[in-house]
PDB file of C-alpha atoms in Angstrom:
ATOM      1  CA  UNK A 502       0.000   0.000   0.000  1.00 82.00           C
ATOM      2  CA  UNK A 503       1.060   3.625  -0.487  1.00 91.00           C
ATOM      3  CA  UNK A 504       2.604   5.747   2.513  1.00 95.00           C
ATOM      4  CA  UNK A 505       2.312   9.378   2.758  1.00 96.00           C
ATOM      5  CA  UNK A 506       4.447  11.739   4.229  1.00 97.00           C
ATOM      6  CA  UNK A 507       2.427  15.293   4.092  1.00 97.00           C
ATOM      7  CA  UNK A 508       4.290  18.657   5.428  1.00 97.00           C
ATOM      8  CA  UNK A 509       4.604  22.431   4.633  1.00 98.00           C
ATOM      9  CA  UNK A 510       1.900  24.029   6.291  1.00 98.00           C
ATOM     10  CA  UNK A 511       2.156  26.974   8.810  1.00 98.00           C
ATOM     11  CA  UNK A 512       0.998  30.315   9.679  1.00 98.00           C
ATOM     12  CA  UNK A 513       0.696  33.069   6.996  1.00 98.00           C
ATOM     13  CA  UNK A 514      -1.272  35.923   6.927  1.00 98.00           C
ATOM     14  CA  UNK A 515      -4.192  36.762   4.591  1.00 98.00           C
ATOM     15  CA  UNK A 516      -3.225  37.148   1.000  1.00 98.00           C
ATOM     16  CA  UNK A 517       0.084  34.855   1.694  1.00 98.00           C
ATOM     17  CA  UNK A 518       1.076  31.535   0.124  1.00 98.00           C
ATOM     18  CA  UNK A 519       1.914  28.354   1.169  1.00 98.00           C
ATOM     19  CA  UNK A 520       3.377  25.362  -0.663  1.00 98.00           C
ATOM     20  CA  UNK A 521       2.124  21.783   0.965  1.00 98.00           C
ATOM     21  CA  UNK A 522       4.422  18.818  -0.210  1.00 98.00           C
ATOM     22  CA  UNK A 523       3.654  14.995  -0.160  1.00 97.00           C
ATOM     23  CA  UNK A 524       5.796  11.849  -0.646  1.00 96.00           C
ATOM     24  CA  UNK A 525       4.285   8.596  -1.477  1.00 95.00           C
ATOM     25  CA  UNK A 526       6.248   5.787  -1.135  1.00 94.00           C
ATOM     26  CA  UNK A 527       5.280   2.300  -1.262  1.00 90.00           C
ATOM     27  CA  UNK A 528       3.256   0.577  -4.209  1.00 85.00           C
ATOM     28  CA  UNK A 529       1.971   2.982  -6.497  1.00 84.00           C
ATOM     29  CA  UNK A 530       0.581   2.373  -9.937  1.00 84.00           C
ATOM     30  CA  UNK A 531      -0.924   4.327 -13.257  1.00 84.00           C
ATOM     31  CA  UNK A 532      -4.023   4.285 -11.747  1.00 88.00           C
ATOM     32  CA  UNK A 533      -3.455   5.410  -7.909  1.00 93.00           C
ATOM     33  CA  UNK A 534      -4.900   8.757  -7.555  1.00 96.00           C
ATOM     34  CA  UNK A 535      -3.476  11.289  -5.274  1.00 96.00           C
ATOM     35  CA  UNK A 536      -4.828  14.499  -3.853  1.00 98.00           C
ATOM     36  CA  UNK A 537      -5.275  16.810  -0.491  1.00 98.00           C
ATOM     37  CA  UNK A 538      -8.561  17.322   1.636  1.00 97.00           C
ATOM     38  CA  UNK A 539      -8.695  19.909   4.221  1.00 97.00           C
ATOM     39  CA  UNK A 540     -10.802  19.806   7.458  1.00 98.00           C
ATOM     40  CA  UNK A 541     -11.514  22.571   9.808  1.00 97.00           C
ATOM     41  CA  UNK A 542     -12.355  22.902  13.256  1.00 92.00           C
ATOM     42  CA  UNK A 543     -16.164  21.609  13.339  1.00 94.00           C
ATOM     43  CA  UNK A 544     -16.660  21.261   9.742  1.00 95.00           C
ATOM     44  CA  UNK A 545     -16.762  18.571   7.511  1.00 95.00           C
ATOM     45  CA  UNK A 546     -13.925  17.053   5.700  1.00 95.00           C
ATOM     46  CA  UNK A 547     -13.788  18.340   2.065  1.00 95.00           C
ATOM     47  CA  UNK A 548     -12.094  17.374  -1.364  1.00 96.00           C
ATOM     48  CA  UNK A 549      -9.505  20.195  -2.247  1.00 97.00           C
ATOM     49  CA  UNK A 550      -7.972  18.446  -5.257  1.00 97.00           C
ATOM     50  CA  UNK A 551      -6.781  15.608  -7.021  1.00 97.00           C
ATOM     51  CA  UNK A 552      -4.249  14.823  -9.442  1.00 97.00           C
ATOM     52  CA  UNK A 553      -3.778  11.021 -11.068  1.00 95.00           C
ATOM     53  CA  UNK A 554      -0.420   9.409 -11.022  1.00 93.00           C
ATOM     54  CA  UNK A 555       0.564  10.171 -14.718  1.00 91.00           C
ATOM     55  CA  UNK A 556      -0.406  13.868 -14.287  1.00 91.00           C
ATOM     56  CA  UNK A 557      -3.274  13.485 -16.997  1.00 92.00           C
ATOM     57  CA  UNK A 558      -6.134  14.154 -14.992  1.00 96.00           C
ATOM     58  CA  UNK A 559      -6.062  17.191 -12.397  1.00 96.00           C
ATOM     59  CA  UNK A 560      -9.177  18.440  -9.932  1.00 96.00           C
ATOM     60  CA  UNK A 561      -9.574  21.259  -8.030  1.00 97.00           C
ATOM     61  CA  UNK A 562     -12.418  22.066  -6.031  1.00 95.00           C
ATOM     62  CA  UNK A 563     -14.302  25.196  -7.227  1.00 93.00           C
ATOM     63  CA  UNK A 564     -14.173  27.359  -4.173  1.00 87.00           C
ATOM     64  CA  UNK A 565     -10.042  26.861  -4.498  1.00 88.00           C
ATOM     65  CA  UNK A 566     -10.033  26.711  -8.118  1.00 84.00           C
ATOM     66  CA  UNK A 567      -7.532  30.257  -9.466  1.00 91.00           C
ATOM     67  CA  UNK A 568      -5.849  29.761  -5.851  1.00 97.00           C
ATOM     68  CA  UNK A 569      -5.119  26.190  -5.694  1.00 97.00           C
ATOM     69  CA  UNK A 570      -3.108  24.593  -7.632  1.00 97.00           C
ATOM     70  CA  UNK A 571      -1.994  20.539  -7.461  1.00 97.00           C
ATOM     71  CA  UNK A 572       0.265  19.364  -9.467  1.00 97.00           C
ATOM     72  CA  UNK A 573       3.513  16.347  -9.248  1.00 95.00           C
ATOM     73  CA  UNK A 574       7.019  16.466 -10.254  1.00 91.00           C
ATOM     74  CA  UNK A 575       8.160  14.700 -13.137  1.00 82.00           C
ATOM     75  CA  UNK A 576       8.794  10.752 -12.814  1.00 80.00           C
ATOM     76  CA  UNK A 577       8.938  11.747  -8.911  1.00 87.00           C
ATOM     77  CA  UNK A 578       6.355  10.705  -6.008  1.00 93.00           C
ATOM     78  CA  UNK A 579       5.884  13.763  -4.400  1.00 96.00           C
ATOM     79  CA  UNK A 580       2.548  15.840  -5.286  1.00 97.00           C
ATOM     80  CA  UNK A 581       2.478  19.497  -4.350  1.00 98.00           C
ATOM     81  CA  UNK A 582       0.281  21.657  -3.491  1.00 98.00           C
ATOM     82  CA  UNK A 583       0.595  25.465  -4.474  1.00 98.00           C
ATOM     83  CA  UNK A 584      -2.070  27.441  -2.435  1.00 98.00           C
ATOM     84  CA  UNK A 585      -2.048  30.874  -3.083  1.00 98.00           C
ATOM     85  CA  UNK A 586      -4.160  33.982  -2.239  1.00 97.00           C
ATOM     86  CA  UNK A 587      -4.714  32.036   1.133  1.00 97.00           C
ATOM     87  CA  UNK A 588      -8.090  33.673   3.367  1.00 96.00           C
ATOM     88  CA  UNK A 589      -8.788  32.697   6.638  1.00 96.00           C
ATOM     89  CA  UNK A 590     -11.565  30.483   5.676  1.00 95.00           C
ATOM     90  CA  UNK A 591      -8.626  28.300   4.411  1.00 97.00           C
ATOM     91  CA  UNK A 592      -7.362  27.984   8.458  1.00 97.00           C
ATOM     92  CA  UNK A 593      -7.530  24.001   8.660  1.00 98.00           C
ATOM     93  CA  UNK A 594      -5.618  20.644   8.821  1.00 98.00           C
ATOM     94  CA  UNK A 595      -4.528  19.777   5.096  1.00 98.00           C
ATOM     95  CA  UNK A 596      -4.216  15.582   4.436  1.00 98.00           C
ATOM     96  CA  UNK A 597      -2.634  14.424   1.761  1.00 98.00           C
ATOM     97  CA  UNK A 598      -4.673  11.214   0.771  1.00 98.00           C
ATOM     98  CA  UNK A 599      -4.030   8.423  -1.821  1.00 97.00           C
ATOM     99  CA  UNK A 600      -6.360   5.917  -3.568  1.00 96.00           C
ATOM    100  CA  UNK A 601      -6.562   3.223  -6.233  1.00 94.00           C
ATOM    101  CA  UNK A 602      -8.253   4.946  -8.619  1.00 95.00           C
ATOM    102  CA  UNK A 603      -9.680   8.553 -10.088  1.00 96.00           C
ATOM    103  CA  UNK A 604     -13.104   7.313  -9.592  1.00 96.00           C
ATOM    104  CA  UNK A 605     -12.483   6.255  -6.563  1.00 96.00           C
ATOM    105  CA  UNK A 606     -10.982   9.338  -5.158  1.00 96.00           C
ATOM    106  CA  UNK A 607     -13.406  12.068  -6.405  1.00 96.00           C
ATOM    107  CA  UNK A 608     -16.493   9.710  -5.664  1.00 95.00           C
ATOM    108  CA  UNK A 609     -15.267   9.818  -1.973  1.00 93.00           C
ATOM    109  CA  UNK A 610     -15.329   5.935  -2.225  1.00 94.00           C
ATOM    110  CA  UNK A 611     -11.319   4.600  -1.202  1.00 93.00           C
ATOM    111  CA  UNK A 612     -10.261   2.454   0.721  1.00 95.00           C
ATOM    112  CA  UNK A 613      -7.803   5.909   1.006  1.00 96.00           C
ATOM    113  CA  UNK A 614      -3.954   6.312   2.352  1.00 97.00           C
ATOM    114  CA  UNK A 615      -3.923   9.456   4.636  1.00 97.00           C
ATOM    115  CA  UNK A 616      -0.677  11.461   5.503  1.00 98.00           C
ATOM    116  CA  UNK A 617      -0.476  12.364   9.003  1.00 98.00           C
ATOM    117  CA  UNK A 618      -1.901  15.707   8.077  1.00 98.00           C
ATOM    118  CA  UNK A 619      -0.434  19.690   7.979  1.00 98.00           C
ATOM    119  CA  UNK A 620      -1.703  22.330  10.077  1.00 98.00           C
ATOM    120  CA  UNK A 621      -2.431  25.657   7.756  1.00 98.00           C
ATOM    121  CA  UNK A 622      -3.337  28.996   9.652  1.00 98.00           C
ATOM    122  CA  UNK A 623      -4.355  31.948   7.402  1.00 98.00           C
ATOM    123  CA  UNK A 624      -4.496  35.166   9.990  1.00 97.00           C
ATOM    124  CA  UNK A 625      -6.471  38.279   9.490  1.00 90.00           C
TER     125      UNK A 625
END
């Protein structure tokens, strides 16, 4: 199965950026599907965005979508995250998260790999 090493988060101040980095490692094929979902204090766990393991399919999630911006380096296993434009609303933990397939990642359905998650702060 595919481990997950998530990082880069911290504190930044409205309008600021922030770079989130994950490392799969482990058994990882055309199909896995990897992506970030963020969850807040009291809220619900949501989809941020997805990108497949050959980089042909991306997803963003349209409240992020012009700020957000996934994407994976180059014959490498480590999938980035590019968040810029950050607002407060954005304050939450970030988890990288892996799955077999596309389908299976945007329908929510896994079984899903989880990094260890990334504390982001946007302050006002």
């Amino acid at each position: 199965q595919v481990q997950l090493v998530d990082s880069g988060g911290g504190l930044v101040q409205t309008g600021g950026s922030l770079r989130l980095s994950c490392t799969a490692s482990g058994r990882t094929f055309s199909s896995t599907t990897v992506g970030w979902f963020r969850q807040a204090p009291g809220k619900e766990r949501d989809i941020v965005a997805a990108i497949s393991w050959t980089s042909t399919k991306r997803f963003h999630a349209d409240s992020m979508k012009g700020r957000f911006t996934i994407s994976k380096d180059n014959g490498g296993n480590t999938i980035y995250l590019h968040m810029n434009s950050l607002k407060p609303e954005d304050t939450a933990v970030y988890y990288c998260a892996a799955t077999r397939t596309w389908s299976a990642f945007l329908t929510n359905t896994g079984p899903f790999s989880w990094g260890q998650g990334t504390q982001v702060t946007v302050s006002s």
